[in-house]
Amino acid sequence: QLQLQESGSRLVKPSQTLSLTCGVSGGSMIRTSTSWNWIRQSPEKGLEWIGSVHHSGITHHAPSLKDRVAISLDQSKRQFSLTLKSVSAADTAVYFCASALNYDDYYYFDNWGHGLLVTVSS
Amino acid sequence: QSFLTQPPSASGASGQTVTIFCSGSSSNIEFNTVNWYHQVPGTAPKVLIFADSRRPSGVPDRFSGSKSGTSASLAISGLQSDDEGDYYCGSWDATLNGPVFGSGTKVTVL
């Protein structure tokens, strides 16, 4: 079974860039039916999908974050990454990385990292 | 503000059945499948049901899901103390062109 682990800065200053990495172990990252996702959770907004990357390199982002988000994949390092620019206090949340299975008739998150609390504060 | 609406709380006595509802729209639940996740505070969500009513390997058959129109439900029978926590529905949203989650329901075993 896949294991995912988030790492990165837990404290980011307002207007700066949040950078997180998700390490993947226990399985292949080259799976046609799988996308690699970032999701965040806060008391104000609940669970919020940020975006995804496929092993082909194709990315998708939530429209509300699209201008600030970049997600990339490095299969040689077995990891994928998130950068979120120009952060504010509203970006304070627990950030999860997760794999999603995507077939014709379903799409769901089957493996999750433990989550990393990122606080935006000066 | 979540795309999918759930009641904030639900409860039941040990051994009983509790049902959680999830309300969506034609942009999500009506034409896309529904998933259910269980989250114990301080941990990551774990999938219980996918594709409306299918259980991943290892999830007991006490958990069952169904869908009708723009709403879905999760039933938990034989309620146990380990079932406490937050339950979230999820689906694909055509307007967002991405996955969306419900607002979450906190389940308490009395």
Short mmCIF file of C-alpha atoms in Angstrom, two decimals:
data_model
loop_
_atom_site.label_atom_id
_atom_site.label_comp_id
_atom_site.label_asym_id
_atom_site.label_seq_id
_atom_site.Cartn_x
_atom_site.Cartn_y
_atom_site.Cartn_z
CA GLN A 1 0.00 0.00 0.00
CA LEU A 2 1.17 3.47 -0.82
CA GLN A 3 2.53 5.62 1.98
CA LEU A 4 2.66 9.39 1.66
CA GLN A 5 4.46 11.89 3.88
CA GLU A 6 4.30 15.68 3.76
CA SER A 7 7.30 17.86 4.56
CA GLY A 8 8.11 21.55 4.34
CA SER A 9 7.87 24.85 6.14
CA ARG A 10 5.33 24.95 8.96
CA LEU A 11 5.49 28.72 9.38
CA VAL A 12 5.28 31.11 6.44
CA LYS A 13 5.19 34.90 6.53
CA PRO A 14 2.34 36.77 4.80
CA SER A 15 2.96 37.53 1.11
CA GLN A 16 5.67 34.87 0.92
CA THR A 17 5.56 31.43 -0.76
CA LEU A 18 4.45 28.20 0.85
CA SER A 19 6.40 25.15 -0.34
CA LEU A 20 5.57 21.55 0.52
CA THR A 21 6.76 18.18 -0.71
CA CYS A 22 5.07 14.79 -0.54
CA GLY A 23 7.27 11.71 -0.47
CA VAL A 24 5.75 8.53 -1.89
CA SER A 25 6.75 5.00 -0.98
CA GLY A 26 5.34 1.50 -1.27
CA GLY A 27 4.20 1.61 -4.87
CA SER A 28 4.65 2.99 -8.35
CA MET A 29 3.99 6.63 -9.18
CA ILE A 30 3.54 5.69 -12.84
CA ARG A 31 -0.09 4.58 -12.74
CA THR A 32 -2.45 5.73 -15.47
CA SER A 33 -5.42 5.69 -13.14
CA THR A 34 -3.78 7.68 -10.36
CA SER A 35 -3.38 11.39 -9.77
CA TRP A 36 -1.33 13.01 -7.03
CA ASN A 37 -3.22 15.64 -5.07
CA TRP A 38 -2.96 18.38 -2.50
CA ILE A 39 -5.88 19.01 -0.18
CA ARG A 40 -6.11 21.37 2.76
CA GLN A 41 -8.38 21.57 5.77
CA SER A 42 -9.25 24.51 7.97
CA PRO A 43 -12.09 25.22 10.41
CA GLU A 44 -13.30 28.03 8.14
CA LYS A 45 -13.35 26.23 4.80
CA GLY A 46 -13.39 22.54 5.72
CA LEU A 47 -11.75 20.16 3.25
CA GLU A 48 -10.65 21.98 0.11
CA TRP A 49 -9.05 20.41 -2.96
CA ILE A 50 -6.07 22.45 -4.13
CA GLY A 51 -4.95 20.62 -7.24
CA SER A 52 -3.42 17.53 -8.78
CA VAL A 53 -0.66 16.26 -11.05
CA HIS A 54 -0.63 13.12 -13.19
CA HIS A 55 2.50 11.15 -14.01
CA SER A 56 2.15 12.53 -17.54
CA GLY A 57 2.78 15.97 -16.08
CA ILE A 58 -0.74 17.26 -16.63
CA THR A 59 -1.94 19.42 -13.74
CA HIS A 60 -5.32 20.69 -12.58
CA HIS A 61 -5.98 23.36 -9.98
CA ALA A 62 -8.95 24.71 -8.08
CA PRO A 63 -10.08 27.87 -9.88
CA SER A 64 -9.99 29.92 -6.67
CA LEU A 65 -6.29 29.21 -6.25
CA LYS A 66 -5.21 28.78 -9.83
CA ASP A 67 -3.19 31.98 -10.14
CA ARG A 68 -1.13 31.21 -7.04
CA VAL A 69 -0.64 27.45 -7.21
CA ALA A 70 1.94 25.25 -8.88
CA ILE A 71 2.13 21.47 -8.52
CA SER A 72 4.94 19.38 -9.93
CA LEU A 73 6.04 15.76 -9.94
CA ASP A 74 9.55 14.30 -9.69
CA GLN A 75 9.31 10.57 -10.28
CA SER A 76 13.07 10.06 -9.90
CA LYS A 77 12.82 11.37 -6.33
CA ARG A 78 9.44 9.71 -5.78
CA GLN A 79 7.81 12.95 -4.72
CA PHE A 80 5.46 15.67 -5.79
CA SER A 81 5.40 19.27 -4.64
CA LEU A 82 3.14 22.23 -3.97
CA THR A 83 4.00 25.91 -4.10
CA LEU A 84 1.45 28.54 -3.13
CA LYS A 85 2.44 32.16 -3.72
CA SER A 86 1.40 35.35 -1.92
CA VAL A 87 -0.03 33.60 1.11
CA SER A 88 -2.22 35.24 3.72
CA ALA A 89 -3.73 34.15 7.02
CA ALA A 90 -6.56 32.56 5.04
CA ASP A 91 -4.06 29.97 3.78
CA THR A 92 -3.41 28.69 7.30
CA ALA A 93 -4.54 25.06 7.27
CA VAL A 94 -3.54 21.44 7.59
CA TYR A 95 -2.17 20.42 4.20
CA PHE A 96 -2.59 16.83 3.07
CA CYS A 97 -1.12 15.07 0.09
CA ALA A 98 -3.19 12.22 -1.29
CA SER A 99 -3.40 9.83 -4.21
CA ALA A 100 -6.65 9.55 -6.12
CA LEU A 101 -7.94 6.66 -8.17
CA ASN A 102 -9.68 7.85 -11.31
CA TYR A 103 -11.69 5.47 -13.46
CA ASP A 104 -14.62 6.00 -15.79
CA ASP A 105 -17.23 5.70 -13.10
CA TYR A 106 -15.46 6.90 -9.98
CA TYR A 107 -12.83 9.20 -8.50
CA TYR A 108 -11.79 8.98 -4.86
CA PHE A 109 -8.82 9.58 -2.56
CA ASP A 110 -7.42 6.19 -1.57
CA ASN A 111 -4.21 7.10 0.28
CA TRP A 112 -3.45 10.15 2.40
CA GLY A 113 -0.43 11.59 4.16
CA HIS A 114 -0.66 12.38 7.85
CA GLY A 115 -1.09 16.10 7.19
CA LEU A 116 1.09 19.11 8.00
CA LEU A 117 -0.17 22.21 9.82
CA VAL A 118 1.07 25.31 8.01
CA THR A 119 0.59 28.64 9.74
CA VAL A 120 0.81 31.95 7.93
CA SER A 121 1.95 34.58 10.40
CA SER A 122 4.54 37.30 10.75
CA GLN B 1 -18.54 27.20 2.36
CA SER B 2 -18.75 23.61 1.05
CA PHE B 3 -20.22 22.42 -2.22
CA LEU B 4 -21.97 19.56 -0.46
CA THR B 5 -24.17 20.03 2.59
CA GLN B 6 -24.25 17.73 5.59
CA PRO B 7 -25.88 18.04 9.03
CA PRO B 8 -23.27 19.11 11.59
CA SER B 9 -23.91 16.25 13.97
CA ALA B 10 -25.51 12.84 14.38
CA SER B 11 -25.59 10.38 17.24
CA GLY B 12 -26.76 6.95 18.21
CA ALA B 13 -26.46 4.42 20.97
CA SER B 14 -23.94 1.65 20.77
CA GLY B 15 -25.26 -1.13 18.52
CA GLN B 16 -27.83 1.05 16.80
CA THR B 17 -27.86 2.45 13.27
CA VAL B 18 -27.10 6.04 12.37
CA THR B 19 -27.63 7.52 8.92
CA ILE B 20 -25.80 10.57 7.59
CA PHE B 21 -27.10 12.57 4.63
CA CYS B 22 -25.30 14.60 2.01
CA SER B 23 -27.04 17.09 -0.26
CA GLY B 24 -25.58 18.30 -3.53
CA SER B 25 -26.73 19.41 -6.96
CA SER B 26 -26.85 18.53 -10.63
CA SER B 27 -23.27 19.80 -10.86
CA ASN B 28 -21.97 17.07 -8.61
CA ILE B 29 -23.92 14.24 -6.92
CA GLU B 30 -26.66 13.82 -9.51
CA PHE B 31 -24.28 12.90 -12.33
CA ASN B 32 -21.15 11.81 -10.46
CA THR B 33 -20.48 9.13 -7.90
CA VAL B 34 -20.26 9.79 -4.17
CA ASN B 35 -17.56 8.80 -1.71
CA TRP B 36 -17.58 8.78 2.07
CA TYR B 37 -14.60 9.37 4.37
CA HIS B 38 -14.12 8.97 8.10
CA GLN B 39 -11.73 11.22 9.98
CA VAL B 40 -10.63 10.87 13.57
CA PRO B 41 -9.44 14.29 14.86
CA GLY B 42 -5.71 14.74 14.31
CA THR B 43 -5.52 12.12 11.57
CA ALA B 44 -6.16 11.99 7.83
CA PRO B 45 -9.53 11.02 6.33
CA LYS B 46 -9.94 7.39 5.34
CA VAL B 47 -12.27 6.22 2.58
CA LEU B 48 -15.21 4.08 3.66
CA ILE B 49 -17.37 4.08 0.55
CA PHE B 50 -16.58 4.92 -3.08
CA ALA B 51 -18.72 4.94 -6.22
CA ASP B 52 -21.89 5.50 -4.17
CA SER B 53 -21.99 2.11 -2.47
CA ARG B 54 -18.75 0.18 -2.91
CA ARG B 55 -16.51 -0.64 0.02
CA PRO B 56 -12.71 -0.79 -0.28
CA SER B 57 -11.07 -3.94 0.97
CA GLY B 58 -11.00 -4.01 4.75
CA VAL B 59 -14.03 -1.80 5.38
CA PRO B 60 -16.70 -3.77 7.27
CA ASP B 61 -20.15 -4.24 5.79
CA ARG B 62 -21.62 -2.26 8.69
CA PHE B 63 -20.99 0.72 6.44
CA SER B 64 -23.29 1.12 3.46
CA GLY B 65 -23.88 3.95 1.01
CA SER B 66 -26.68 4.90 -1.33
CA LYS B 67 -27.63 7.74 -3.64
CA SER B 68 -30.79 9.17 -5.13
CA GLY B 69 -30.94 12.23 -7.32
CA THR B 70 -28.88 15.02 -5.79
CA SER B 71 -28.58 13.38 -2.34
CA ALA B 72 -26.58 10.54 -0.85
CA SER B 73 -26.50 8.79 2.49
CA LEU B 74 -24.20 6.70 4.60
CA ALA B 75 -25.60 4.21 7.08
CA ILE B 76 -23.56 2.85 9.95
CA SER B 77 -25.11 -0.17 11.62
CA GLY B 78 -24.00 -1.83 14.83
CA LEU B 79 -22.55 1.46 16.01
CA GLN B 80 -19.26 1.13 17.91
CA SER B 81 -17.16 3.59 19.91
CA ASP B 82 -14.49 3.44 17.18
CA ASP B 83 -17.02 4.90 14.76
CA GLU B 84 -16.90 8.27 16.47
CA GLY B 85 -15.37 11.08 14.47
CA ASP B 86 -16.14 13.22 11.46
CA TYR B 87 -17.69 11.87 8.28
CA TYR B 88 -17.36 13.62 4.93
CA CYS B 89 -19.06 12.98 1.63
CA GLY B 90 -17.23 13.77 -1.58
CA SER B 91 -17.97 13.87 -5.28
CA TRP B 92 -16.73 15.32 -8.55
CA ASP B 93 -18.08 18.74 -9.43
CA ALA B 94 -18.49 19.66 -13.09
CA THR B 95 -18.49 23.41 -12.43
CA LEU B 96 -15.27 23.30 -10.42
CA ASN B 97 -13.92 20.55 -12.68
CA GLY B 98 -12.50 18.97 -9.58
CA PRO B 99 -13.40 17.00 -6.47
CA VAL B 100 -15.48 18.58 -3.71
CA PHE B 101 -16.24 17.65 -0.12
CA GLY B 102 -19.15 17.95 2.22
CA SER B 103 -19.18 20.15 5.29
CA GLY B 104 -18.77 17.15 7.57
CA THR B 105 -20.92 15.40 10.17
CA LYS B 106 -19.64 14.69 13.65
CA VAL B 107 -20.86 11.30 14.87
CA THR B 108 -21.13 10.61 18.58
CA VAL B 109 -21.79 7.20 20.08
CA LEU B 110 -23.96 7.64 23.14
#
